[in-house]
Short mmCIF file of C-alpha atoms and ligand atoms in Angstrom, two decimals:
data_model
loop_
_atom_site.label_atom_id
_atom_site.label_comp_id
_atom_site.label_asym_id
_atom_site.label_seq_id
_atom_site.Cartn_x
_atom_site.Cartn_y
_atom_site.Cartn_z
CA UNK A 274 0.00 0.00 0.00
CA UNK A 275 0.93 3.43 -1.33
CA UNK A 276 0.40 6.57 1.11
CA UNK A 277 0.53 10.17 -0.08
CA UNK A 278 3.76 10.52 2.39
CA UNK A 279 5.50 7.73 0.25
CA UNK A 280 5.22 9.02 -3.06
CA UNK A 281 5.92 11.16 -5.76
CA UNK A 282 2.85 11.01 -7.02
CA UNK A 283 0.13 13.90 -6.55
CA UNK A 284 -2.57 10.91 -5.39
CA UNK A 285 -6.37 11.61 -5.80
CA UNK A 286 -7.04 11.29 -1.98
CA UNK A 287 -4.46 11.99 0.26
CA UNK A 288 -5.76 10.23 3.20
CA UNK A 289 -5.85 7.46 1.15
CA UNK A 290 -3.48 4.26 1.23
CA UNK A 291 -3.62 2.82 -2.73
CA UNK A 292 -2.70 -0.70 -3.57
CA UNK A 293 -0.02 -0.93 -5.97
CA UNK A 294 -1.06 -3.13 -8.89
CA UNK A 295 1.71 -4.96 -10.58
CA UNK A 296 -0.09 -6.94 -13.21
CA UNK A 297 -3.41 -8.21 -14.36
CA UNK A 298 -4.61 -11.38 -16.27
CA UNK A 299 -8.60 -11.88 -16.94
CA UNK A 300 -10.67 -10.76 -14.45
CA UNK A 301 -7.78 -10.76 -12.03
CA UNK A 302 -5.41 -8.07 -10.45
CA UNK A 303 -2.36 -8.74 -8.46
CA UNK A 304 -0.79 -6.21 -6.31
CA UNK A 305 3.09 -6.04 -5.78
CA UNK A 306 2.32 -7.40 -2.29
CA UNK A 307 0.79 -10.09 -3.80
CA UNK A 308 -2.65 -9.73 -2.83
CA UNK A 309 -5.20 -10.84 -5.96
CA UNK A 310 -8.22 -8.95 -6.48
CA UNK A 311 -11.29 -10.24 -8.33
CA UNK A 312 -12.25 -7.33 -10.32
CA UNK A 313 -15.79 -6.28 -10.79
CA UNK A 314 -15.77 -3.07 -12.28
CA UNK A 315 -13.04 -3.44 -15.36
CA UNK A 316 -9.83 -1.75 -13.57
CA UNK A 317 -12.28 0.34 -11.48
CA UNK A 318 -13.46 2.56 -14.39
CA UNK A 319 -15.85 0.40 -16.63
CA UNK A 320 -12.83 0.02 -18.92
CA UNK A 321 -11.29 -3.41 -19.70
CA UNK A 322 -14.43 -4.95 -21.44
CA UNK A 323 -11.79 -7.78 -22.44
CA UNK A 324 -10.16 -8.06 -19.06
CA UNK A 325 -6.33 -7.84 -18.71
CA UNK A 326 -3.47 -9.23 -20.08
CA UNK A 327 -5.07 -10.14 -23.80
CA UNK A 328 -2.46 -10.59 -26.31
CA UNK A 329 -4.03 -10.02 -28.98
CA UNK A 330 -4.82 -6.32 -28.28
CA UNK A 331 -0.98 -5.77 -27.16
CA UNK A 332 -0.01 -7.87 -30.38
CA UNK A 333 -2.25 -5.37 -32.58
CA UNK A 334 -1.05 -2.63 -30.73
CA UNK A 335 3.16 -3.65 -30.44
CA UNK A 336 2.94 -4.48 -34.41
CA UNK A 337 1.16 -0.97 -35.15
CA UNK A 338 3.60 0.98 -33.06
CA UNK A 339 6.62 -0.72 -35.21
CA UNK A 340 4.82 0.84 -38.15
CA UNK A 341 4.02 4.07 -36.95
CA UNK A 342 2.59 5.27 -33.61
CA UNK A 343 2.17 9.06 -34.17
CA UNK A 344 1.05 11.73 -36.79
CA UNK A 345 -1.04 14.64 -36.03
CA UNK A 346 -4.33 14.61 -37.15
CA UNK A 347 -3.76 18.49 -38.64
CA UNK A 348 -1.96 17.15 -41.25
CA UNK A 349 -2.70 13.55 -41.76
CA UNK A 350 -5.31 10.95 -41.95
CA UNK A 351 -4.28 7.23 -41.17
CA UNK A 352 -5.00 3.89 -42.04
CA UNK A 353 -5.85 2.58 -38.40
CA UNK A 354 -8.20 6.25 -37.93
CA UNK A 355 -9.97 5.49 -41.65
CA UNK A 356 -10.79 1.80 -40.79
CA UNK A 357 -11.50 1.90 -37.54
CA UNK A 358 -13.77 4.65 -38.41
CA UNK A 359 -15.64 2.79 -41.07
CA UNK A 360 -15.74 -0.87 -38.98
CA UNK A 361 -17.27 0.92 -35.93
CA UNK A 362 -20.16 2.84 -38.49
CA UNK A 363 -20.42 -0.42 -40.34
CA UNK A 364 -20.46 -2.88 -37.34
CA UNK A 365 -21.47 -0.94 -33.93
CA UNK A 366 -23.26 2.40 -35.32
CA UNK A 367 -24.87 2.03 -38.70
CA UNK A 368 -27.03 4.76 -38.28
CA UNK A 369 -24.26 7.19 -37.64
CA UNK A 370 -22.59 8.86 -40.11
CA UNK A 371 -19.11 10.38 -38.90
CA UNK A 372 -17.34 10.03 -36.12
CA UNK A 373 -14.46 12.17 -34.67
CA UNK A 374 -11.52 10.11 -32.22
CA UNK A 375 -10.29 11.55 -28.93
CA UNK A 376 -8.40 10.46 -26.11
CA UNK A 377 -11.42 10.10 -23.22
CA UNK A 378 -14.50 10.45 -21.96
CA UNK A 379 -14.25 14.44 -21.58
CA UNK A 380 -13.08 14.75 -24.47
CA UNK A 381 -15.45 13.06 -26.39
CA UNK A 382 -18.39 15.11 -24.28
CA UNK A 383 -16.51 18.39 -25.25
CA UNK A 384 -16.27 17.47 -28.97
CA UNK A 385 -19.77 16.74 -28.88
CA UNK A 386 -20.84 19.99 -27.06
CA UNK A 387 -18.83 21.89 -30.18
CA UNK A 388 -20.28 20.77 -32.46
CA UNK A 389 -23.84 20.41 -31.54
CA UNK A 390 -23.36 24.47 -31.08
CA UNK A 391 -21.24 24.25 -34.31
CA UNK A 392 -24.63 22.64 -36.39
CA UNK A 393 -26.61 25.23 -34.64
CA UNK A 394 -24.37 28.57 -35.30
CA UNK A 395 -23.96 26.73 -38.77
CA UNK A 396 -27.65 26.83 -39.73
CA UNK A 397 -28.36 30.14 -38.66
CA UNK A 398 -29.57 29.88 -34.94
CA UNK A 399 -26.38 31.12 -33.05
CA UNK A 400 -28.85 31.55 -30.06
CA UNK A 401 -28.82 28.41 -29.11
CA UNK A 402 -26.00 27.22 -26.93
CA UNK A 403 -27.58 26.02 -23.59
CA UNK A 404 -28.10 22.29 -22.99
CA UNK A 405 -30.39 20.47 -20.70
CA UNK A 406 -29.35 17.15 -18.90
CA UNK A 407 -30.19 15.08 -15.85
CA UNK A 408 -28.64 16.46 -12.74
CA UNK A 409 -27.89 13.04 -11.54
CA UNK A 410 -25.14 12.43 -13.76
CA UNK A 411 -21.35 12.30 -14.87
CA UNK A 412 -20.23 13.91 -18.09
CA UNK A 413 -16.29 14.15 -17.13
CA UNK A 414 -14.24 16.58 -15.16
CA UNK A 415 -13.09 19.07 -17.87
CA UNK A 416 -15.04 21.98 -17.66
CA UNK A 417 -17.13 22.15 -20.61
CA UNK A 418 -18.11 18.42 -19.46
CA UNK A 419 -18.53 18.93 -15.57
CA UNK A 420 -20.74 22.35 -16.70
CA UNK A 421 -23.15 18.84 -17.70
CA UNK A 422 -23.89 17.53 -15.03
CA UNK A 423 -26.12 19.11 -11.98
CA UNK A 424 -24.02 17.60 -9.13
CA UNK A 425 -22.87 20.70 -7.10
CA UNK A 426 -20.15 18.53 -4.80
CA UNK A 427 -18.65 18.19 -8.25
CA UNK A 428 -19.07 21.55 -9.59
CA UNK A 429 -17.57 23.33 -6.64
CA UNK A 430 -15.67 25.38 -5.96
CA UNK A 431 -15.14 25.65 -10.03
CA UNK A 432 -19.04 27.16 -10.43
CA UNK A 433 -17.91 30.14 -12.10
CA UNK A 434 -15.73 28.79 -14.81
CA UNK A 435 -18.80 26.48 -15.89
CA UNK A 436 -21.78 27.48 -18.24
CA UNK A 437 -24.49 27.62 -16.99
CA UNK A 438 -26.77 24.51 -17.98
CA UNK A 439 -29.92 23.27 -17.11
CA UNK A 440 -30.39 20.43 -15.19
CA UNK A 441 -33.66 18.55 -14.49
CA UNK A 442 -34.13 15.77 -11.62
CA UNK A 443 -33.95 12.20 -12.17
CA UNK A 444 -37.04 10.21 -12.59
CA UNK A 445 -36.16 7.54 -10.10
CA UNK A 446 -38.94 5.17 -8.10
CA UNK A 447 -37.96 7.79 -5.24
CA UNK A 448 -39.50 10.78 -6.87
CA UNK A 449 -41.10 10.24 -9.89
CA UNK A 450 -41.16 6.45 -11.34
CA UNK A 451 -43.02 7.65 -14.18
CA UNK A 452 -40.94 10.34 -15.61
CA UNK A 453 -43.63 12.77 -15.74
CA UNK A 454 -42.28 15.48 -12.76
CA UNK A 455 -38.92 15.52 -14.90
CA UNK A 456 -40.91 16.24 -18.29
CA UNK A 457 -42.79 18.94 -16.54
CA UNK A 458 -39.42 20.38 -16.04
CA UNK A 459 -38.53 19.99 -18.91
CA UNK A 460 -41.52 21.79 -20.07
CA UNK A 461 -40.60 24.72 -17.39
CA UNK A 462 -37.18 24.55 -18.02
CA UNK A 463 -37.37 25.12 -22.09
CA UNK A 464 -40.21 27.72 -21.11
CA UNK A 465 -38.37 29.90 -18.62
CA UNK A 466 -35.49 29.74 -21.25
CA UNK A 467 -37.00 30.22 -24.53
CA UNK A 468 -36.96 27.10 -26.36
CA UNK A 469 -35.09 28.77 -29.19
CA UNK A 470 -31.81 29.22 -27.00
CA UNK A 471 -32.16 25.74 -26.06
CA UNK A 472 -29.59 23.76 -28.28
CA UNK A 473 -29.62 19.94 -26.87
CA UNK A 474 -30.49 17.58 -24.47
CA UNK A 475 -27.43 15.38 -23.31
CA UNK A 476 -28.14 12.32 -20.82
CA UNK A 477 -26.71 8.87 -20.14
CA UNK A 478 -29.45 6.18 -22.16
CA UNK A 479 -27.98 3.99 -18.38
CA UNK A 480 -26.42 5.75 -16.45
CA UNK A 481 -23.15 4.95 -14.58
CA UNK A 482 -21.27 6.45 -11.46
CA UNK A 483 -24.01 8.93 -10.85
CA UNK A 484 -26.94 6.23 -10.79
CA UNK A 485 -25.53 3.10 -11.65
CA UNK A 486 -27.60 0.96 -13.76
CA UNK A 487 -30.22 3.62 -13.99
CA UNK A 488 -32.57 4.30 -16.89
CA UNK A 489 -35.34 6.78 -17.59
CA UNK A 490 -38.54 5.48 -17.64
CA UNK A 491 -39.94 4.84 -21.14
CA UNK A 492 -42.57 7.48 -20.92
CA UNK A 493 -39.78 10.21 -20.16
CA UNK A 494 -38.52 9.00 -23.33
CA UNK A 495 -41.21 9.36 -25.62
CA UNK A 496 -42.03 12.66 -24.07
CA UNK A 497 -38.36 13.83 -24.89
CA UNK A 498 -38.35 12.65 -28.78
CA UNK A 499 -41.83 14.87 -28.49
CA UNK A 500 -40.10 17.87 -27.57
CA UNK A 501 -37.31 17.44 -29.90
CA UNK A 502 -39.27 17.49 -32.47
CA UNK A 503 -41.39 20.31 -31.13
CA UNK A 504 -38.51 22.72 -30.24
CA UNK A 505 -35.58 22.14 -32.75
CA UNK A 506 -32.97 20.78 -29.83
CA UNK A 507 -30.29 17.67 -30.39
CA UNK A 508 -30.23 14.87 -28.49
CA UNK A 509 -26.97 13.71 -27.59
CA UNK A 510 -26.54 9.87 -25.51
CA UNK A 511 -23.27 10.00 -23.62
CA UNK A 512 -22.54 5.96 -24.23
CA UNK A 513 -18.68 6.81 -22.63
CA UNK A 514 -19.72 3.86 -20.47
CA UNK A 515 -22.58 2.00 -22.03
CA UNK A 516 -20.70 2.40 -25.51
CA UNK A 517 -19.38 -0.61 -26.91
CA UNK A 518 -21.57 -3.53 -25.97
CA UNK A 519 -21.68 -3.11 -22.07
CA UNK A 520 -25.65 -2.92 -21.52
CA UNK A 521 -26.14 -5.67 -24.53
CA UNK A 522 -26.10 -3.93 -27.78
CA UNK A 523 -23.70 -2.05 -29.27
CA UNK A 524 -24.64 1.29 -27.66
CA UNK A 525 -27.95 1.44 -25.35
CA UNK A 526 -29.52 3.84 -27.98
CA UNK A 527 -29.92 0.97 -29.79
CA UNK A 528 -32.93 -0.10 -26.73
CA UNK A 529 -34.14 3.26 -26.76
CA UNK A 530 -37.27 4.09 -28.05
CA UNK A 531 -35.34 7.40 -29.81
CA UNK A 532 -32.07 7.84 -31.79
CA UNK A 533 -30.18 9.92 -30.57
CA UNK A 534 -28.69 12.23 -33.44
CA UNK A 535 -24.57 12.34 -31.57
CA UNK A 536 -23.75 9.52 -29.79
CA UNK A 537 -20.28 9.88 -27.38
CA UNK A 538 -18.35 6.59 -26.43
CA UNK A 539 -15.34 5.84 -24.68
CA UNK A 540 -13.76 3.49 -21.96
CA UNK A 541 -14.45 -0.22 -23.82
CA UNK A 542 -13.44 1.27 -27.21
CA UNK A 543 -9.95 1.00 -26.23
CA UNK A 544 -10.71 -1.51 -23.26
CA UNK A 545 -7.77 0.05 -21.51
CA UNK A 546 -5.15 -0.51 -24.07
CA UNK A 547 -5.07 2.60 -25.32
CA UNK A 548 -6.67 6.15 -24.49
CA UNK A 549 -9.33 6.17 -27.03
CA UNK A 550 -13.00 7.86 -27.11
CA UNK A 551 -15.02 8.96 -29.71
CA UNK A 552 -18.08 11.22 -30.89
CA UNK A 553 -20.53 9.96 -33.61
CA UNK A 554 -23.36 11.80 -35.20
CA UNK A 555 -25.85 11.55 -37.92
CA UNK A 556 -25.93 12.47 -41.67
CA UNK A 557 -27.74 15.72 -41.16
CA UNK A 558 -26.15 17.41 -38.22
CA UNK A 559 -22.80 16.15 -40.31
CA UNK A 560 -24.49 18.04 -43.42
CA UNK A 561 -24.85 21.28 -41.42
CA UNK A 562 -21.24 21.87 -41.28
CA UNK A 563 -20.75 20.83 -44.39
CA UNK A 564 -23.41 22.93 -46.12
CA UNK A 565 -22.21 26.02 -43.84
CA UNK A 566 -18.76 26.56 -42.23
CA UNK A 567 -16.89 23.23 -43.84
CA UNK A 568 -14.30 23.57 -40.56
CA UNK A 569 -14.91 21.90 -36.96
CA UNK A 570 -11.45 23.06 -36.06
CA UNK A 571 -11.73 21.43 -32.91
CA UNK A 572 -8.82 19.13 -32.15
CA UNK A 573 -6.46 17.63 -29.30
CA UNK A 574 -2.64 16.70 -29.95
CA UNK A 575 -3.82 12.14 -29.65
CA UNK A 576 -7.23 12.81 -31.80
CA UNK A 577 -7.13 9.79 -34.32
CA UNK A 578 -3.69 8.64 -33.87
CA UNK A 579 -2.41 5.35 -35.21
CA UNK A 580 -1.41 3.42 -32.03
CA UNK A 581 -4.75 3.91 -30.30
CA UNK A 582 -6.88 3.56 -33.55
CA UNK A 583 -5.05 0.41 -34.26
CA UNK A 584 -6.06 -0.50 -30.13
CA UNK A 585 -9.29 0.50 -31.42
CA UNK A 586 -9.21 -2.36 -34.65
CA UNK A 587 -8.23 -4.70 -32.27
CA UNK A 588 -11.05 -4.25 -29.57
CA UNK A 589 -13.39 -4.07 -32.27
CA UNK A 590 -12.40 -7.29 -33.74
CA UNK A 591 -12.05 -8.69 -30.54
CA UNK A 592 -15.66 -8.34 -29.36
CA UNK A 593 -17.33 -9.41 -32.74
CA UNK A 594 -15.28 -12.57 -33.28
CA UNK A 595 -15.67 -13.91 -29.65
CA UNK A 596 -19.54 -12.75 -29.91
CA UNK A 597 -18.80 -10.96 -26.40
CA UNK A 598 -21.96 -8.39 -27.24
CA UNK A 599 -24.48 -11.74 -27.39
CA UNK A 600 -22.74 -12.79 -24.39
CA UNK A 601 -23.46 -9.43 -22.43
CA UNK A 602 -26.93 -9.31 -23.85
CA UNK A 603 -27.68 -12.97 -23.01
CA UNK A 604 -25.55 -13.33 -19.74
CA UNK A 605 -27.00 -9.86 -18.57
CA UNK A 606 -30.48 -10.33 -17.14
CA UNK A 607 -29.43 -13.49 -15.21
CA UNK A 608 -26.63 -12.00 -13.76
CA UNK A 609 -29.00 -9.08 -12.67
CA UNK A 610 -31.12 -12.01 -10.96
CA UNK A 611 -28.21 -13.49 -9.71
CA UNK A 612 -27.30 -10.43 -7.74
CA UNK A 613 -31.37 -9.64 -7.06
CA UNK A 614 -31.27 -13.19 -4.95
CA UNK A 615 -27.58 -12.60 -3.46
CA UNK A 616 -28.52 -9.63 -2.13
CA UNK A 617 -32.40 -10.52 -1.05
CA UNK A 618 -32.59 -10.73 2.73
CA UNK A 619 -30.31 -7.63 2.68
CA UNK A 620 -32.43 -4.52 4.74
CA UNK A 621 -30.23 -1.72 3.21
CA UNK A 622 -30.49 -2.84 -0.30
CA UNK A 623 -33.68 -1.45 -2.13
CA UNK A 624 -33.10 -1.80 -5.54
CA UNK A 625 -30.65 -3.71 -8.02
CA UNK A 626 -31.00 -2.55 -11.29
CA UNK A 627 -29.06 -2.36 -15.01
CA UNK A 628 -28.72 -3.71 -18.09
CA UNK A 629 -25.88 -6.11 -19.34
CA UNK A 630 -22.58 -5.95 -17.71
CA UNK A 631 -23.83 -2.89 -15.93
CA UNK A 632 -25.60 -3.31 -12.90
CA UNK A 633 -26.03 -1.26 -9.79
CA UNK A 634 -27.38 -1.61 -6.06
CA UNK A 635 -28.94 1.13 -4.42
CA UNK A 636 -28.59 1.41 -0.25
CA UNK A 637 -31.00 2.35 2.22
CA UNK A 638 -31.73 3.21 5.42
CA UNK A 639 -32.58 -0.13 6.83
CA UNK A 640 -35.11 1.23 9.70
CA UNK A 641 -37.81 2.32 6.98
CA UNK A 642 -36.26 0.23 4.06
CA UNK A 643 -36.76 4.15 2.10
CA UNK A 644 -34.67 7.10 3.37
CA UNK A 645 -31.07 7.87 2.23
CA UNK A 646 -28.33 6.33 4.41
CA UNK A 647 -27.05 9.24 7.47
CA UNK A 648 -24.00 10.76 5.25
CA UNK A 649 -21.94 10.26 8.13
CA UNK A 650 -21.92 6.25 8.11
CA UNK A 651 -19.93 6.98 4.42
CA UNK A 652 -21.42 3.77 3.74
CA UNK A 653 -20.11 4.10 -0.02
CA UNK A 654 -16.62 3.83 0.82
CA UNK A 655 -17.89 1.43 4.07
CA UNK A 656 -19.03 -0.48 0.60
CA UNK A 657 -15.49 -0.21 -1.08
CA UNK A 658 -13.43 -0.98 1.56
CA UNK A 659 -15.34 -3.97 2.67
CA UNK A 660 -15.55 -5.58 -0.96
CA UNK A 661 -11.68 -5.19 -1.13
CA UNK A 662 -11.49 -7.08 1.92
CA UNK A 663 -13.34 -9.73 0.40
CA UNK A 664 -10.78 -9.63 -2.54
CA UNK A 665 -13.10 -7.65 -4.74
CA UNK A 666 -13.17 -4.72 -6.62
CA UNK A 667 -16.25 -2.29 -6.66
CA UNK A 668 -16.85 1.06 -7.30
CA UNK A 669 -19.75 3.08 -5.08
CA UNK A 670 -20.89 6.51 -5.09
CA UNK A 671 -22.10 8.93 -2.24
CA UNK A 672 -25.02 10.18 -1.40
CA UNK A 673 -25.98 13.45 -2.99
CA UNK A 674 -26.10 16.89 -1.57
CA UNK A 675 -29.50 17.59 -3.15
CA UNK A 676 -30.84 14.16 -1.62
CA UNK A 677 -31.63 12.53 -5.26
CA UNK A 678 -29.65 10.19 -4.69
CA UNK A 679 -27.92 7.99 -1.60
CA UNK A 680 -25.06 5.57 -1.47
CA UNK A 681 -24.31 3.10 -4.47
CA UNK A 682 -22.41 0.64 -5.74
CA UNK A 683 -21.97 -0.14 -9.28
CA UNK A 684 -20.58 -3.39 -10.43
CA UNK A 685 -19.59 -3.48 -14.17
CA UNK A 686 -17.58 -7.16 -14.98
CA UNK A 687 -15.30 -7.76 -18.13
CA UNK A 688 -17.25 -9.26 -21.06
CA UNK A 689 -14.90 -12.24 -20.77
CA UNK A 690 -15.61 -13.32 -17.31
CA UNK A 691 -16.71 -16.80 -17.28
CA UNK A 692 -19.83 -17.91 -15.43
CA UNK A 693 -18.15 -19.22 -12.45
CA UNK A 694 -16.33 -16.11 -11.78
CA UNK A 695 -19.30 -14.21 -12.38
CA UNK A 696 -20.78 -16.38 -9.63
CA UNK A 697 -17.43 -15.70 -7.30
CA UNK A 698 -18.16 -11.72 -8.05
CA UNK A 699 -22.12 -12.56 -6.57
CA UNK A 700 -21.28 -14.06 -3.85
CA UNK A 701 -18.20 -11.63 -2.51
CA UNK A 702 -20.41 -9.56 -2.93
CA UNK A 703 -22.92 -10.14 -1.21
CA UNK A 704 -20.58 -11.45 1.84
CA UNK A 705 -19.45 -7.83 1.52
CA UNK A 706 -22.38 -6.24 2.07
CA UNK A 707 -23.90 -8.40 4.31
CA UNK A 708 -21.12 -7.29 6.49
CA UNK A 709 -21.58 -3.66 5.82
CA UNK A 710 -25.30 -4.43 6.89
CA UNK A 711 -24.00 -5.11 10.40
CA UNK A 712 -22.14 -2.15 10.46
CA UNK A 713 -24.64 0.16 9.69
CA UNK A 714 -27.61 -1.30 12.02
CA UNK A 715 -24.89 -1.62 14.83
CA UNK A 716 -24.15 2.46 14.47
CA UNK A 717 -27.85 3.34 13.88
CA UNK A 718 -28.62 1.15 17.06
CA UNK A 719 -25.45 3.38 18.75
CA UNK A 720 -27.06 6.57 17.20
CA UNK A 721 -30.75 6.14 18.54
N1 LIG B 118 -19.14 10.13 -19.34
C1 LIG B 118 -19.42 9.14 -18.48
C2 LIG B 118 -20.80 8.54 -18.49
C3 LIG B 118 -18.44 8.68 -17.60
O1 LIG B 118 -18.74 7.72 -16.70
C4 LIG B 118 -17.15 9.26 -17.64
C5 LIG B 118 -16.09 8.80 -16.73
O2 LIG B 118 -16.29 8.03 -15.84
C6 LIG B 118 -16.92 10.30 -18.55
C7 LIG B 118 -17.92 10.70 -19.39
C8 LIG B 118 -15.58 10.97 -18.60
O3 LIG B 118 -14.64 10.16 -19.20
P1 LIG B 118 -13.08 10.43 -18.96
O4 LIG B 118 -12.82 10.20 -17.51
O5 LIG B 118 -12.43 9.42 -19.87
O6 LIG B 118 -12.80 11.82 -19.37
#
């Protein structure tokens, strides 16, 4: 274990001791104190869809670097960018029509943000620039990104750099299980506005960290495709997370009754190989730049490069050949149940929900099975810390300052993991928080 007094390294937390990974194989991390962790969450991120340690990614990627690893994307195109680009619109997107590569999530958000205010600037409407999302959500931590999401704990103290976007609570069975309170804000929201200065709606189709393993309902959805059409906005699906097969299809769009016109991915498109996101978006907001400005002159140094396209190729090919998206989409539901039963007699666990590989359980105050968790118990990191005991790797959230939402864990497996480590993931689990249980009663019990 690594503290901040023994390193070099500017860690995240300070008061945090970090276990030093060495090496990974499968679903399996080993620490240079030789302690293995079963990992639950693809390197803690939602990342390695393929696990670690495949060697056919680092084959793709050693023989590509040999050939070239770098060129700039101002001044050249590349094989690994121009087939990766059309495999990914042939295979996981058809009904996209260009894509743009980046380095991450953020990046991939900011892109997006550009040039949905790009299509609109580009077609005469240079009013609109403000976007609408969830509050409960995670867009990234650059500042056109975090300006996304309505989470004030992770806006401050950086408010006033951020724009100033509208945010509209999440229709969860706590507040509004039918999605109707958030389209009535969505309906105030766009009114108090002006519809006309509104220029997209951006959301996560399943969301991750914020809500893990939450979805709209499907009446919020048909009520948004409603007001897109009324009001002239974009929809954008961040799929950073869900991209690339982890809820059962290619992106979640494909399971939502809309299509979204950009789609942003990320994390399993270069499985952690290689930094590589991407933005997508349809013919027509494609054709707006290209009937107005011709130039997105938007651009980072890694956009499109060779080595992590090539990473890209690889993943791609991967995940068809080995039919890992059927094996999501099949595996998915019973894993769900799997966890459902595992975690059945537990008090503090109200809901497990998600989709695919992406599943998340939502904790409670066990003395009326309902309220958020006392944010002093931290059971999130309680969560955390207890899983790793247990060998297992798990990432939870907090509870929220504006009480939408309480303490979370999100559990997001490698495509590859076989059944009976699946099963292994279940059941530390479930030991884990079984434990935590007894934790929390005995310091409510302390507290009354
Ligand atoms: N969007 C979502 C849904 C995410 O979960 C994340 C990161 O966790 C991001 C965007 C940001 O991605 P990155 O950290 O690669 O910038």
């Amino acid at each position: 274990m690594i503290t901040a007094a023994d390193t070099h390294v500017f860690p995240r937390l300070l008061d945090l001791a970090y276990p030093n990974v060495e090496r990974g194989r499968g679903v399996r991390l080993y620490t240079t104190e030789g302690f293995e962790i079963l990992d639950a969450c693809s390197g803690g991120a939602m990342v390695a869809c393929l696990g670690h340690g495949d060697t056919e990614i680092v084959e793709a990627a050693r023989a590509q670097a040999e050939r070239i690893s770098y060129v700039y994307n101002h001044h050249f195109t590349n094989e690994p960018q121009e087939r990766l680009a059309e495999r990914l619109l042939d295979v996981a997107a058809p009904e996209m029509s260009r894509v743009r590569f980046v380095s991450g999530g953020s990046e991939a958000n900011e892109t997006a943000v550009r040039l949905i205010r790009q299509y609109h600037v580009d077609r005469g409407e240079p009013e609109r620039w403000r976007i609408i999302s969830p509050a409960q959500s995670y867009h990234g931590a650059l500042f056109g990104a975090l300006a996304l999401t309505g989470r004030s704990s992770l806006q401050q103290p950086y408010d006033d750099y951020l724009a100033g976007h509208l945010h509209i609570p999440p229709a969860t069975w706590r507040f509004d299980p039918s999605g109707e309170a958030a389209l009535e804000e969505l309906d105030r929201l766009l009114e108090s506005a002006g519809p006309e200065t509104i220029a997209a709606f951006v959301c996560e189709p399943v969301s991750a960290a914020a809500l893990p393993g939450y979805s709209p309902p499907e009446q919020f959805w048909r009520g948004l495709e409603e007001r897109r059409q009324r009001h002239g906005f974009l929809i954008c699906f961040d799929e950073v997370v869900t991209g690339m097969g982890r809820t059962g299809t290619w992106f979640a769009a494909h399971q939502t009754p809309l299509e979204p016109d950009v789609i942003t991915g990320g994390k399993g498109l270069g499985a952690g190989y290689a930094p590589l996101a991407a933005t997508l978006c349809r013919e027509h907001v494609f054709r707006a730049l290209a009937d107005g400005s011709r130039n997105f002159e938007h651009g980072h140094t890694w956009d499109g490069a060779p080595l992590p396209c090539a990473v890209g190729l690889a993943v791609l090919d991967a995940l068809t050949e080995r039919g890992l998206i059927e094996r999501v989409r099949d595996r998915g539901p019973a894993l769900r149940e799997e966890l459902e039963q595992a975690l059945g007699d537990s008090e503090i666990v109200r809901e497990v929900r998600g989709r695919g590989f992406l599943l998340g359980a939502e904790f409670v105050d066990p003395r009326d099975g309902e309220s958020l968790l006392p944010d002093e118990l931290d059971a999130a990191a309680l969560v955390d810390q207890t899983a790793f005991e247990h060998g297992l790797l798990v990432t939870s959230t907090h509870s929220t300052a504006d009480g939408y939402a309480g303490d979370q864990t999100l559990l997001a497996p490698a495509f590859i993991a076989s059944n009976a480590e699946l099963g292994e993931m279940v059941d530390r689990f479930a030991a884990a928080v079984a434990e935590v249980e007894r934790a929390v009663k005995s310091a409510l019990s302390g507290a009354r």
